[in-house]
Short mmCIF file of C-alpha atoms and ligand atoms in Angstrom, two decimals:
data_model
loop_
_atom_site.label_atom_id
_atom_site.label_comp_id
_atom_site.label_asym_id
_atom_site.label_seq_id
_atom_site.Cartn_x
_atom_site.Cartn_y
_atom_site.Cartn_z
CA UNK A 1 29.56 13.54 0.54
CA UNK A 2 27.11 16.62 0.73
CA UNK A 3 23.56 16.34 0.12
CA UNK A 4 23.24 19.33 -2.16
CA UNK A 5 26.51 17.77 -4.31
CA UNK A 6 24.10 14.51 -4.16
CA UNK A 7 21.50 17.05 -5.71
CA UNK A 8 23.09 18.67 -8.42
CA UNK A 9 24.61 14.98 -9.72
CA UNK A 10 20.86 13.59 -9.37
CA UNK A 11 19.37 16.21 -12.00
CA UNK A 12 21.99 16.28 -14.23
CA UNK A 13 22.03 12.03 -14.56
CA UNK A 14 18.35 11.13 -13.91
CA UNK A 15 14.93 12.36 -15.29
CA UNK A 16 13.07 14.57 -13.32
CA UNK A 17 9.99 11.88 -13.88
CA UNK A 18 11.27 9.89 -11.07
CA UNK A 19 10.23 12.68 -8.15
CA UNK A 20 12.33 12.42 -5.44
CA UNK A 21 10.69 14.06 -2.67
CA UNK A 22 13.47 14.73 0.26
CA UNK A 23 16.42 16.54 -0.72
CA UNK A 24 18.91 14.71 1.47
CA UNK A 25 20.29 11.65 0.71
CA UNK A 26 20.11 7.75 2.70
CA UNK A 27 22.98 6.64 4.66
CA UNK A 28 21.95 4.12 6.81
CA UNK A 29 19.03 3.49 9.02
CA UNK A 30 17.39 0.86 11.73
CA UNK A 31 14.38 0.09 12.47
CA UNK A 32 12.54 3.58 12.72
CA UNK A 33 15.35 6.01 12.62
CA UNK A 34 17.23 6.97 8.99
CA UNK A 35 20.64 9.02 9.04
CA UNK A 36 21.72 11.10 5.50
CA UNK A 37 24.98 11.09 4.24
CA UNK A 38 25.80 14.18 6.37
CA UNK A 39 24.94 12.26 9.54
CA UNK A 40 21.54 14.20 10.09
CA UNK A 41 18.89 11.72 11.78
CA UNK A 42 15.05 11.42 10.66
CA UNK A 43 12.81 9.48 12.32
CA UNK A 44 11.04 7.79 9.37
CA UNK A 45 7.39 7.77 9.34
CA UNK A 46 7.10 7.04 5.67
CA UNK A 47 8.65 3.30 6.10
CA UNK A 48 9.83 3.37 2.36
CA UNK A 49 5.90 3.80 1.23
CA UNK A 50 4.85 1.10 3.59
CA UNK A 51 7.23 -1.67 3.22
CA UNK A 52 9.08 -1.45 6.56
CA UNK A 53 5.84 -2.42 8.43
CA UNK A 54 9.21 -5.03 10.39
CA UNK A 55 11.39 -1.73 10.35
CA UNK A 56 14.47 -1.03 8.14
CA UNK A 57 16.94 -4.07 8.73
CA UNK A 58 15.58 -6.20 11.10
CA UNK A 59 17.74 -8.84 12.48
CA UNK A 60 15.89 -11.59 11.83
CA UNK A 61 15.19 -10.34 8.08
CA UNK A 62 19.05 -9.36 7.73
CA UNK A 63 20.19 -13.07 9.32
CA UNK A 64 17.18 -15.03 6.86
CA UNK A 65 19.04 -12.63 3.64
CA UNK A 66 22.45 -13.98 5.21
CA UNK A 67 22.17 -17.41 5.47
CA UNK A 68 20.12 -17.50 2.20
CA UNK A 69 23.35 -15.53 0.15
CA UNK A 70 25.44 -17.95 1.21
CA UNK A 71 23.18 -20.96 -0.61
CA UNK A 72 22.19 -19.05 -3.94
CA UNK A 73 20.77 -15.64 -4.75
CA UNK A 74 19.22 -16.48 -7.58
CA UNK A 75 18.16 -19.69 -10.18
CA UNK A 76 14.75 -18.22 -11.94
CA UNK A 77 12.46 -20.48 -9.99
CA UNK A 78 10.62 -21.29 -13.08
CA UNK A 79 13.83 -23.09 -14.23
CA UNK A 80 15.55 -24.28 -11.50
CA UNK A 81 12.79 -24.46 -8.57
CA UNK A 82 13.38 -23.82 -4.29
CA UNK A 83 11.38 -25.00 -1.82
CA UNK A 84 11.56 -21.86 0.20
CA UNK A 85 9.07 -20.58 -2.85
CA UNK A 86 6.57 -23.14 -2.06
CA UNK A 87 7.11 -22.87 2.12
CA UNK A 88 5.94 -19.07 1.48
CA UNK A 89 3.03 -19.58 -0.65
CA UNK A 90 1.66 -22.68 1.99
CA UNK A 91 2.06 -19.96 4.33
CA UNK A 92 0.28 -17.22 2.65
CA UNK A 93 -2.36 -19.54 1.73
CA UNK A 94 -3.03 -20.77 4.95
CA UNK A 95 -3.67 -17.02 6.39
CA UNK A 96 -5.42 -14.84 3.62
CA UNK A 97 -9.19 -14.70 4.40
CA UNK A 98 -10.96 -16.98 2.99
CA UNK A 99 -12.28 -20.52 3.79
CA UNK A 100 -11.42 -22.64 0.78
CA UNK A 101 -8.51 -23.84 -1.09
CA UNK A 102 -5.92 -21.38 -2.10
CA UNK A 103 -2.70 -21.04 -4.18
CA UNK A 104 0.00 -18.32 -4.83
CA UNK A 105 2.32 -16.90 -7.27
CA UNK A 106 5.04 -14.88 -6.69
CA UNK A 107 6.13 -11.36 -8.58
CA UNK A 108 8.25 -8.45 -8.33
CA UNK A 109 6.20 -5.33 -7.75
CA UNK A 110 2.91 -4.70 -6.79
CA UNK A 111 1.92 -3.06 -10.01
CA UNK A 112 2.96 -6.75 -11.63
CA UNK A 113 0.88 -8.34 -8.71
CA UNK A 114 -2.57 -6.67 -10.06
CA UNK A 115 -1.35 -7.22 -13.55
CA UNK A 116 -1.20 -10.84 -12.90
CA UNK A 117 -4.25 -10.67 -10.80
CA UNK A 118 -6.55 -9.31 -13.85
CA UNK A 119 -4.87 -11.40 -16.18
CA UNK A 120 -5.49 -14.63 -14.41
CA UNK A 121 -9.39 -13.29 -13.45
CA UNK A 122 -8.94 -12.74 -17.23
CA UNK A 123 -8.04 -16.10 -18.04
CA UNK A 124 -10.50 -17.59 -15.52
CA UNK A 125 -13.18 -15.38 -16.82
CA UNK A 126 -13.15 -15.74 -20.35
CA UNK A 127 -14.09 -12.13 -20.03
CA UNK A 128 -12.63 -8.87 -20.40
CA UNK A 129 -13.95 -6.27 -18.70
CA UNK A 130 -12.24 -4.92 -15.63
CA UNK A 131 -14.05 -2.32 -12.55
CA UNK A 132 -11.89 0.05 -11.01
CA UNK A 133 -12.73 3.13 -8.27
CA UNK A 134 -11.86 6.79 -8.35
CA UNK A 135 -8.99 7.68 -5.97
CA UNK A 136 -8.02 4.13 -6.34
CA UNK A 137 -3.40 3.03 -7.26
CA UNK A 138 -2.99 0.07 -8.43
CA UNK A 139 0.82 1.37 -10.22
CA UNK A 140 2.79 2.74 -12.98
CA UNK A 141 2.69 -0.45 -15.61
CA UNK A 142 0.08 0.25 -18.39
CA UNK A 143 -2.90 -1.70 -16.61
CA UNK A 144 -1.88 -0.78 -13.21
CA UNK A 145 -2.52 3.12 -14.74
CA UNK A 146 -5.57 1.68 -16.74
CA UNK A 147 -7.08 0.99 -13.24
CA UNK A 148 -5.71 3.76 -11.49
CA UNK A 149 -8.36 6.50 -10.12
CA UNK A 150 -6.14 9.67 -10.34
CA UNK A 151 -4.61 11.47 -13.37
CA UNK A 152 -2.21 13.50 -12.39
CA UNK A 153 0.64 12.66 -11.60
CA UNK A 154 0.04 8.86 -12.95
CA UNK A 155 -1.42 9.30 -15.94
CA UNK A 156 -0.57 12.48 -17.88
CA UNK A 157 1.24 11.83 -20.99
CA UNK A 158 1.49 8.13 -21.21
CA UNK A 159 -1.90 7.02 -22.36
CA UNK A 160 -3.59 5.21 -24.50
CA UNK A 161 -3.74 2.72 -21.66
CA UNK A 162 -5.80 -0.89 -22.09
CA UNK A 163 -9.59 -0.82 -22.89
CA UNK A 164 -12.17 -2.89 -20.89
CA UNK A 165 -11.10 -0.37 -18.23
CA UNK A 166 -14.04 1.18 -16.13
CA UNK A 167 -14.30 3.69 -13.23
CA UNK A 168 -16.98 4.02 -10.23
CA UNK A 169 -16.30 6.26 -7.19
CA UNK A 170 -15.19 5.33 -4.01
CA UNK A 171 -17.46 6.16 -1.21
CA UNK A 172 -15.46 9.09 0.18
CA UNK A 173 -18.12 10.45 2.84
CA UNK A 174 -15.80 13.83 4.15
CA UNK A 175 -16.54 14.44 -0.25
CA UNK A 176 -20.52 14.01 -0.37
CA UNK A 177 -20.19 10.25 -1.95
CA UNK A 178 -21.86 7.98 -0.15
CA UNK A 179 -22.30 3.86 -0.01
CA UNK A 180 -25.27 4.08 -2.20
CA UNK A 181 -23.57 6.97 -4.54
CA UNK A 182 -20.99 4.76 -5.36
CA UNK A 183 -23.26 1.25 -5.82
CA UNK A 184 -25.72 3.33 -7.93
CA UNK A 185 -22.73 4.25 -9.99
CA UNK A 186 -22.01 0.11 -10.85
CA UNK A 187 -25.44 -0.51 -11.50
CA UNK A 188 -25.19 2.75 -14.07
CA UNK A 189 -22.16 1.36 -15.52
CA UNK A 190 -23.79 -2.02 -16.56
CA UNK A 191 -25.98 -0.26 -18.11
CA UNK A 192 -24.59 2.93 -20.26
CA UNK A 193 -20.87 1.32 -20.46
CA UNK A 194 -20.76 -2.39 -20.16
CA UNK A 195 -22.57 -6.00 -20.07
CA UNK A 196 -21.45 -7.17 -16.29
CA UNK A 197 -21.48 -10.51 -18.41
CA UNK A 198 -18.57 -9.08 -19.76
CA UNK A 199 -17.05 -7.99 -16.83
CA UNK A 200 -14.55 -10.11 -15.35
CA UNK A 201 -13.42 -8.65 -11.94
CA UNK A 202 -14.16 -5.54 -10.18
CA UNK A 203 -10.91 -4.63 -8.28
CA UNK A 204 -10.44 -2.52 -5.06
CA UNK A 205 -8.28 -1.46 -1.97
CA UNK A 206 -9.84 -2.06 1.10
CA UNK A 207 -8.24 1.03 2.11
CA UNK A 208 -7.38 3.25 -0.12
CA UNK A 209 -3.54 3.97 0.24
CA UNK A 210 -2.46 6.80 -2.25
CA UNK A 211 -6.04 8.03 -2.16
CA UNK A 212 -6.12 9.35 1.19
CA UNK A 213 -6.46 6.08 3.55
CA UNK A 214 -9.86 5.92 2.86
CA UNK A 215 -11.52 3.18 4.63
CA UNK A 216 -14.01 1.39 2.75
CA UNK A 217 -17.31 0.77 5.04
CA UNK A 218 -18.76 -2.61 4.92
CA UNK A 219 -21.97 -2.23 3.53
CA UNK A 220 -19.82 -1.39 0.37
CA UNK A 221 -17.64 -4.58 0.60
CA UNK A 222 -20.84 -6.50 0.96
CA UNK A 223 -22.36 -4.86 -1.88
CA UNK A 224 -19.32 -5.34 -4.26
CA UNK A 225 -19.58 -9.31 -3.46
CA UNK A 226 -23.28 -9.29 -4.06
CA UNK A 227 -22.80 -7.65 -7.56
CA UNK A 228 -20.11 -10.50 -7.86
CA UNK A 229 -21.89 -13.12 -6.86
CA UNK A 230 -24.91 -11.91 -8.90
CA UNK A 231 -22.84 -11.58 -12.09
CA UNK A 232 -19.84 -14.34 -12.21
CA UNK A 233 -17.36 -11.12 -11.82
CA UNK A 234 -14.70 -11.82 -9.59
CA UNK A 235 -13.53 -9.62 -6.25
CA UNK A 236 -10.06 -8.39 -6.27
CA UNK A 237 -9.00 -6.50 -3.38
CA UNK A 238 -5.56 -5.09 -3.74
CA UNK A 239 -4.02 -5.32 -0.38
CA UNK A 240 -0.67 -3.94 -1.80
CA UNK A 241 -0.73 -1.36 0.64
CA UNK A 242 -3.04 -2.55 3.40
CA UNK A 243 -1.20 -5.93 3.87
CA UNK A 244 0.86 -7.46 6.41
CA UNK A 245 -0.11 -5.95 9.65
CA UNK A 246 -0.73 -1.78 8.84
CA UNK A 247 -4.63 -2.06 9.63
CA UNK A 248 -4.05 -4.03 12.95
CA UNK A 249 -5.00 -7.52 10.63
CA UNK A 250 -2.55 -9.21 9.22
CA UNK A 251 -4.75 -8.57 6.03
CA UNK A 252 -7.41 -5.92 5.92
CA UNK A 253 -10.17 -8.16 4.41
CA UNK A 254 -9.92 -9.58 8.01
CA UNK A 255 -12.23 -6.67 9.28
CA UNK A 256 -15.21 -7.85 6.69
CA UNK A 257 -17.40 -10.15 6.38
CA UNK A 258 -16.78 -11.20 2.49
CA UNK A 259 -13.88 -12.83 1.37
CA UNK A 260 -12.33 -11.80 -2.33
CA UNK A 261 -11.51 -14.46 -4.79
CA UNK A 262 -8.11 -12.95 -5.44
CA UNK A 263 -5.59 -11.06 -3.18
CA UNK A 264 -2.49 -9.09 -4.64
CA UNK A 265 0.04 -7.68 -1.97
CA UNK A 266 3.55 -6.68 -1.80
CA UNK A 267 5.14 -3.90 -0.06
CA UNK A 268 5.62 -5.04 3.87
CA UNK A 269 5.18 -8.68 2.55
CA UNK A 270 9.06 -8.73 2.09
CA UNK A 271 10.20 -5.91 4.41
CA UNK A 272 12.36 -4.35 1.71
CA UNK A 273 12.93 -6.68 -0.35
CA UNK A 274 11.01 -6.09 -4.15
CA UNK A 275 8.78 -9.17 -3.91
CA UNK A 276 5.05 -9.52 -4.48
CA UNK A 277 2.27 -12.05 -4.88
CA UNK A 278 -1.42 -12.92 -5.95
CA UNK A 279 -3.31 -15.52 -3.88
CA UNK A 280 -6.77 -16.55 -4.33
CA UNK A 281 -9.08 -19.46 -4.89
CA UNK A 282 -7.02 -22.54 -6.17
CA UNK A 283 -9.52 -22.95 -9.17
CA UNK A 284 -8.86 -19.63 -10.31
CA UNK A 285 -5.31 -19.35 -9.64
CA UNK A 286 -5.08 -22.38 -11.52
CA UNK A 287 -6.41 -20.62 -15.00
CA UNK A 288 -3.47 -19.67 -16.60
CA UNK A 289 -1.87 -22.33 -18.59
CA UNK A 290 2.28 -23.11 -17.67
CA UNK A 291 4.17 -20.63 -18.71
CA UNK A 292 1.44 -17.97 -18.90
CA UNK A 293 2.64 -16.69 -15.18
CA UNK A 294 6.24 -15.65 -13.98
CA UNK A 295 9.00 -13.50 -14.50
CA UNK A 296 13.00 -13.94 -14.69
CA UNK A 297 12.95 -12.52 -11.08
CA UNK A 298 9.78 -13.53 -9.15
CA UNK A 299 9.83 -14.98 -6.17
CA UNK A 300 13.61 -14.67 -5.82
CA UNK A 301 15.42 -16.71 -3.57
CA UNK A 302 16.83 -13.52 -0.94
CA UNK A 303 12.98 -11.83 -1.12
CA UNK A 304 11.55 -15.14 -0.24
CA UNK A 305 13.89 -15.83 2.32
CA UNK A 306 12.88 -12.23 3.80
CA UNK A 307 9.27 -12.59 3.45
CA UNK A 308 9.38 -16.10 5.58
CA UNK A 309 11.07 -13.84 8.38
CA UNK A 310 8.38 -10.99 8.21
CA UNK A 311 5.65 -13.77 9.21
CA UNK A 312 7.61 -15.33 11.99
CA UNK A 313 8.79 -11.23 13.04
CA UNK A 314 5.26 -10.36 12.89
CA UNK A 315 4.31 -13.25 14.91
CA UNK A 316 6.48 -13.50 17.64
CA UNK A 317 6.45 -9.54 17.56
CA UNK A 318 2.68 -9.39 18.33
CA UNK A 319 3.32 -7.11 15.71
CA UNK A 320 0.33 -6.51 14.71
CA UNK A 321 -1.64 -6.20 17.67
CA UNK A 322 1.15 -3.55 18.32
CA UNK A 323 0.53 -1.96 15.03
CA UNK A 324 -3.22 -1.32 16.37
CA UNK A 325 -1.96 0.28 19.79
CA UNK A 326 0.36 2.41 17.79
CA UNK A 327 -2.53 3.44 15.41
CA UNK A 328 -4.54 4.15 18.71
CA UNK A 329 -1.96 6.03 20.27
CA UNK A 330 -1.74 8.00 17.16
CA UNK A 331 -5.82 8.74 16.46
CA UNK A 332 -5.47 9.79 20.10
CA UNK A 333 -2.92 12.12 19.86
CA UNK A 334 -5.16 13.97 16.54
CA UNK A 335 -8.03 14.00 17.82
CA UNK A 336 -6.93 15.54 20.83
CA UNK A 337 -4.90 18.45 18.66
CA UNK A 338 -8.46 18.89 16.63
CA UNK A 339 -9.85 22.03 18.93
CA UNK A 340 -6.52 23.51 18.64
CA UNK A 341 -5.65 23.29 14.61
CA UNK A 342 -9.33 24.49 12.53
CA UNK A 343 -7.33 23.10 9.44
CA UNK A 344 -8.10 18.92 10.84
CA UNK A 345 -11.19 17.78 8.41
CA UNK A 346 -10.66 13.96 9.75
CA UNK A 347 -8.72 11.89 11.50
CA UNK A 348 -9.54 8.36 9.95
CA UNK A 349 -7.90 5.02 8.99
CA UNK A 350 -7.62 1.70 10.83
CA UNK A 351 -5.00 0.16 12.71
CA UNK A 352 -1.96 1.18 12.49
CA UNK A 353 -3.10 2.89 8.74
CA UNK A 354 -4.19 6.42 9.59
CA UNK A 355 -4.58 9.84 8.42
CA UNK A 356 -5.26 13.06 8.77
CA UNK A 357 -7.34 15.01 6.20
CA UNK A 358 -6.85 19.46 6.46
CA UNK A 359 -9.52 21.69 5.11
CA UNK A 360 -9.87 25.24 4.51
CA UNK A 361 -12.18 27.94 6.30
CA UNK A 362 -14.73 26.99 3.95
CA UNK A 363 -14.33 23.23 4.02
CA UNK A 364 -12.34 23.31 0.56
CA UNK A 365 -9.22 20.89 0.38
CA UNK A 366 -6.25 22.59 1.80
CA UNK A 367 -2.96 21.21 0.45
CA UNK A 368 -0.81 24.06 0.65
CA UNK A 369 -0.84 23.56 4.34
CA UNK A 370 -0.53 19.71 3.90
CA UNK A 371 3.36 20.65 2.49
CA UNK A 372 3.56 22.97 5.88
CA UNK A 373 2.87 20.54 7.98
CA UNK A 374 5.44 18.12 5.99
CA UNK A 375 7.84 20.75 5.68
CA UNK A 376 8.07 21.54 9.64
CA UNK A 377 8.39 18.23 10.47
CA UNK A 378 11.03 17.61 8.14
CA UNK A 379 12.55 20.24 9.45
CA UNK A 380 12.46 19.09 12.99
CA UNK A 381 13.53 15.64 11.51
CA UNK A 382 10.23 13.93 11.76
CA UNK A 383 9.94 12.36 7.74
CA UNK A 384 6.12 12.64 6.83
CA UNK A 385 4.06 11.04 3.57
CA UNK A 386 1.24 12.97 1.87
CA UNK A 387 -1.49 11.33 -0.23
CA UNK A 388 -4.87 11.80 -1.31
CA UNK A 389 -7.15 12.84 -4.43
CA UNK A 390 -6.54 16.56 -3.46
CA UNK A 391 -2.86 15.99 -2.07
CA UNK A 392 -4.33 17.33 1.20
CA UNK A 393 -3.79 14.39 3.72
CA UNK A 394 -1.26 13.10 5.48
CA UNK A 395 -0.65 9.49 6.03
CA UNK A 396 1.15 7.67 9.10
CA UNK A 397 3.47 4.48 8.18
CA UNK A 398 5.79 4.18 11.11
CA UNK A 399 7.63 0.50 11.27
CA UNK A 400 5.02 -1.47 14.08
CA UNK A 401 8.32 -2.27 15.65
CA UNK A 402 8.99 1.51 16.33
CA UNK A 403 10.46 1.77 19.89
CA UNK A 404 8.08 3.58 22.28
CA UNK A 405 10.17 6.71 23.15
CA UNK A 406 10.99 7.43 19.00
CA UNK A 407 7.11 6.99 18.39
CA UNK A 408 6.58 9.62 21.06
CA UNK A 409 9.24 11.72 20.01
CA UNK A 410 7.67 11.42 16.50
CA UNK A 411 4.19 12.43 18.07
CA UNK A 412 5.57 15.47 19.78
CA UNK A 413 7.30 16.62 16.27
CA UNK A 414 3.72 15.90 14.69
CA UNK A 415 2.39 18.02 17.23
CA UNK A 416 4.93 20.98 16.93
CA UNK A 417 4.57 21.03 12.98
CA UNK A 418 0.61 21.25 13.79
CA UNK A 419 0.78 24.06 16.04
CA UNK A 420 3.21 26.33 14.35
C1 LIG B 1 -2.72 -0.41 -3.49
C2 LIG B 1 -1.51 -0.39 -4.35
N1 LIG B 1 -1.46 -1.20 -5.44
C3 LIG B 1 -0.39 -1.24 -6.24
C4 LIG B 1 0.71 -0.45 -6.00
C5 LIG B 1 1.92 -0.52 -6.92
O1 LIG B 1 2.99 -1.11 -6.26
P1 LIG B 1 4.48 -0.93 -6.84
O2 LIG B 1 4.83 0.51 -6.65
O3 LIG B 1 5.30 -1.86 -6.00
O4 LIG B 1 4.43 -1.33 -8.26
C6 LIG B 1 0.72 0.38 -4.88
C7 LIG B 1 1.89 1.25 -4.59
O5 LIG B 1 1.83 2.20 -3.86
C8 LIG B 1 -0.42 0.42 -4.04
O6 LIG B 1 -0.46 1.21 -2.95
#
């Protein structure tokens, strides 16, 4: 099989919609390393958009799958329940932040997570209103756009999305919005746009992932809760991205001092496997009414099995103190290279969850040699995600189990494609 055969058959049989951003196609891969179909290697930085924070086919993951196919692979746990279901969400439970009694359901994607999540704050709420931020992803469903900060590519064509749906900025310092920028924007919202009595959560990544890995400080977390607290609205962070290890926490909440009332994740929760969850405050969680929750394929049996052996991998891994070496390691390595390449605006992130945003001469975003700098590497087999408002950033997701001579191998490509 050749990749450009794999090319032509892709646009005649599949809509162009579905961007596919490497033109070479997966043959097999372990842990940080990929090979396409024509046996070329890639060291894989991407991690399949963050999911691989355990690597592509761990053992342990692989074995769990195993043992679980041979049992069942599938009963719709709302019919026929498992008690691997309920083992996960004790688990989960037991380490999201938060001091007080929690409980978790289980879902497919993580655009389904933060539906679920605003529906149940809905349902808890009696309210309808829902806070979102500029530069913010929360997915492709109709809400998950609703709530999404960025237009194009997510949102061209496909509106009208769901009303109740309001936007405040992100602080984004390198862009001239500050802490106070951004909380001045709420208070203006409550009062040109919407009663915060009507408001029923305000929902945010604690990171931003697909907007450029921006970190948000914690004067702005605090604020968020205080507007909260002041106005019944409950905090959803939307850990999707952020969770299960990438910020060197197993959550990123971990790093503030406020806890949210409901948590969606997915991605590196399953390592590869499509599974994702909400947790939060047991009351809350407990809104819905039976049957108001779910979905023929949630929580199934082989991603549950999975996401029990990314805790114990991450665990007995030290995984995630790893994950903050490896982030270290990384920041190092930039900020070292910033004298030599003009085009490095900032090297930020946290963890393991870093990024690199590139400016031109006159400080303007500078995406065109964003793609360079993916392009080279690529070409030097080193596979590199982009992200941001301005698609001018790359972002780092390398497995936390990468082994220490393809990380640095990785680093030196990084550096190569930088200097070029
Ligand atoms: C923060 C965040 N929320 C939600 C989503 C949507 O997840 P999915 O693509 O699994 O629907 C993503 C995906 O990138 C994300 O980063």
């Amino acid at each position: 099989m050749k990749n450009a055969d794999l090319v032509r058959r892709k646009d005649a049989a599949t809509p162009r919609g579905v961007g596919v951003m490497c033109n070479f196609y997966a043959e097999r891969a372990e842990n940080s390393e990929l090979w396409d179909v024509e046996g070329n290697r890639y060291i894989d930085f991407a991690a399949g958009i963050a999911v691989l924070n355990t690597g592509h086919r761990h053992p342990r993951l692989v074995q769990a799958m195993q043992a679980q196919m041979e049992r069942f692979t599938h009963t719709a746990y709302q019919i026929v329940p498992y008690a691997s279901y309920i083992e996960l969400a004790e688990k989960i439970n037991a380490r999201a932040p938060g001091a007080f009694a929690k409980k978790t359901a289980f879902f497919t994607t993580g655009a389904e997570a933060v539906e679920n999540a605003i529906k149940i704050a809905r349902a808890a709420t009696g309210r309808p209103g829902v806070i979102a931020f500029s530069g913010g992803f929360h997915g492709r469903t109709m809400m998950g756009m609703a709530l999404t900060g960025k237009v194009v590519p997510y949102k061209v064509g496909f509106g009208p999305f769901p009303g109740d749906v309001f936007h405040a900025p992100y602080p984004y310092g390198l862009h001239g919005v500050s802490v106070q920028d951004s909380i001045n924007a709420l208070h203006q919202l409550f009062k040109a746009d919407v009663d915060p009595k009507r408001v029923a959560a305000i929902i945010f990544e604690p990171v931003q992932g697909e907007g450029g890995f921006n970190v948000a400080p914690a004067e702005f977390v605090r604020a968020l809760r205080g507007i909260c607290d002041e106005h019944g609205i409950l905090l959803v962070a939307d850990e999707v991205q952020t969770g299960f290890g990438r910020t060197g926490k197993l959550f990123a909440m971990e790093h503030y001092d406020v806890t949210p009332d409901l948590t969606t994740m997915a991605k590196s929760l399953a390592g590869g496997m499509p599974l994702s969850a909400v947790c939060g405050r047991a009351e809350i969680m407990d809104a819905p009414a039976p049957g108001g929750l779910g979905g023929t394929y949630a929580g199934n049996p082989l991603a549950v099995a999975s996401a029990l052996a990314v805790l114990d991998v991450l665990e007995d891994e030290g995984l995630i103190e790893r994950g903050a070496a490896l982030g270290q390691r990384l920041q190092d390595k930039l900020d070292g290279l910033k004298s030599r390449v003009p085009e490095i605006g900032e090297v930020r992130g946290v963890g393991a969850m870093i990024a690199v945003e590139f400016r031109k001469a006159d400080g303007s975003p500078n995406p065109e040699f964003t793609r360079q700098v993916q392009d080279r590497a690529l070409e030097r087999g080193l596979l590199l995600l982009s992200c941001g408002v301005y698609g001018n950033v790359v972002r780092f997701l390398f497995p936390l189990t990468i082994q220490d001579a393809v990380m640095a191998e990785g680093l030196d490509i990084l550096q190569a494609a930088l200097l070029q």
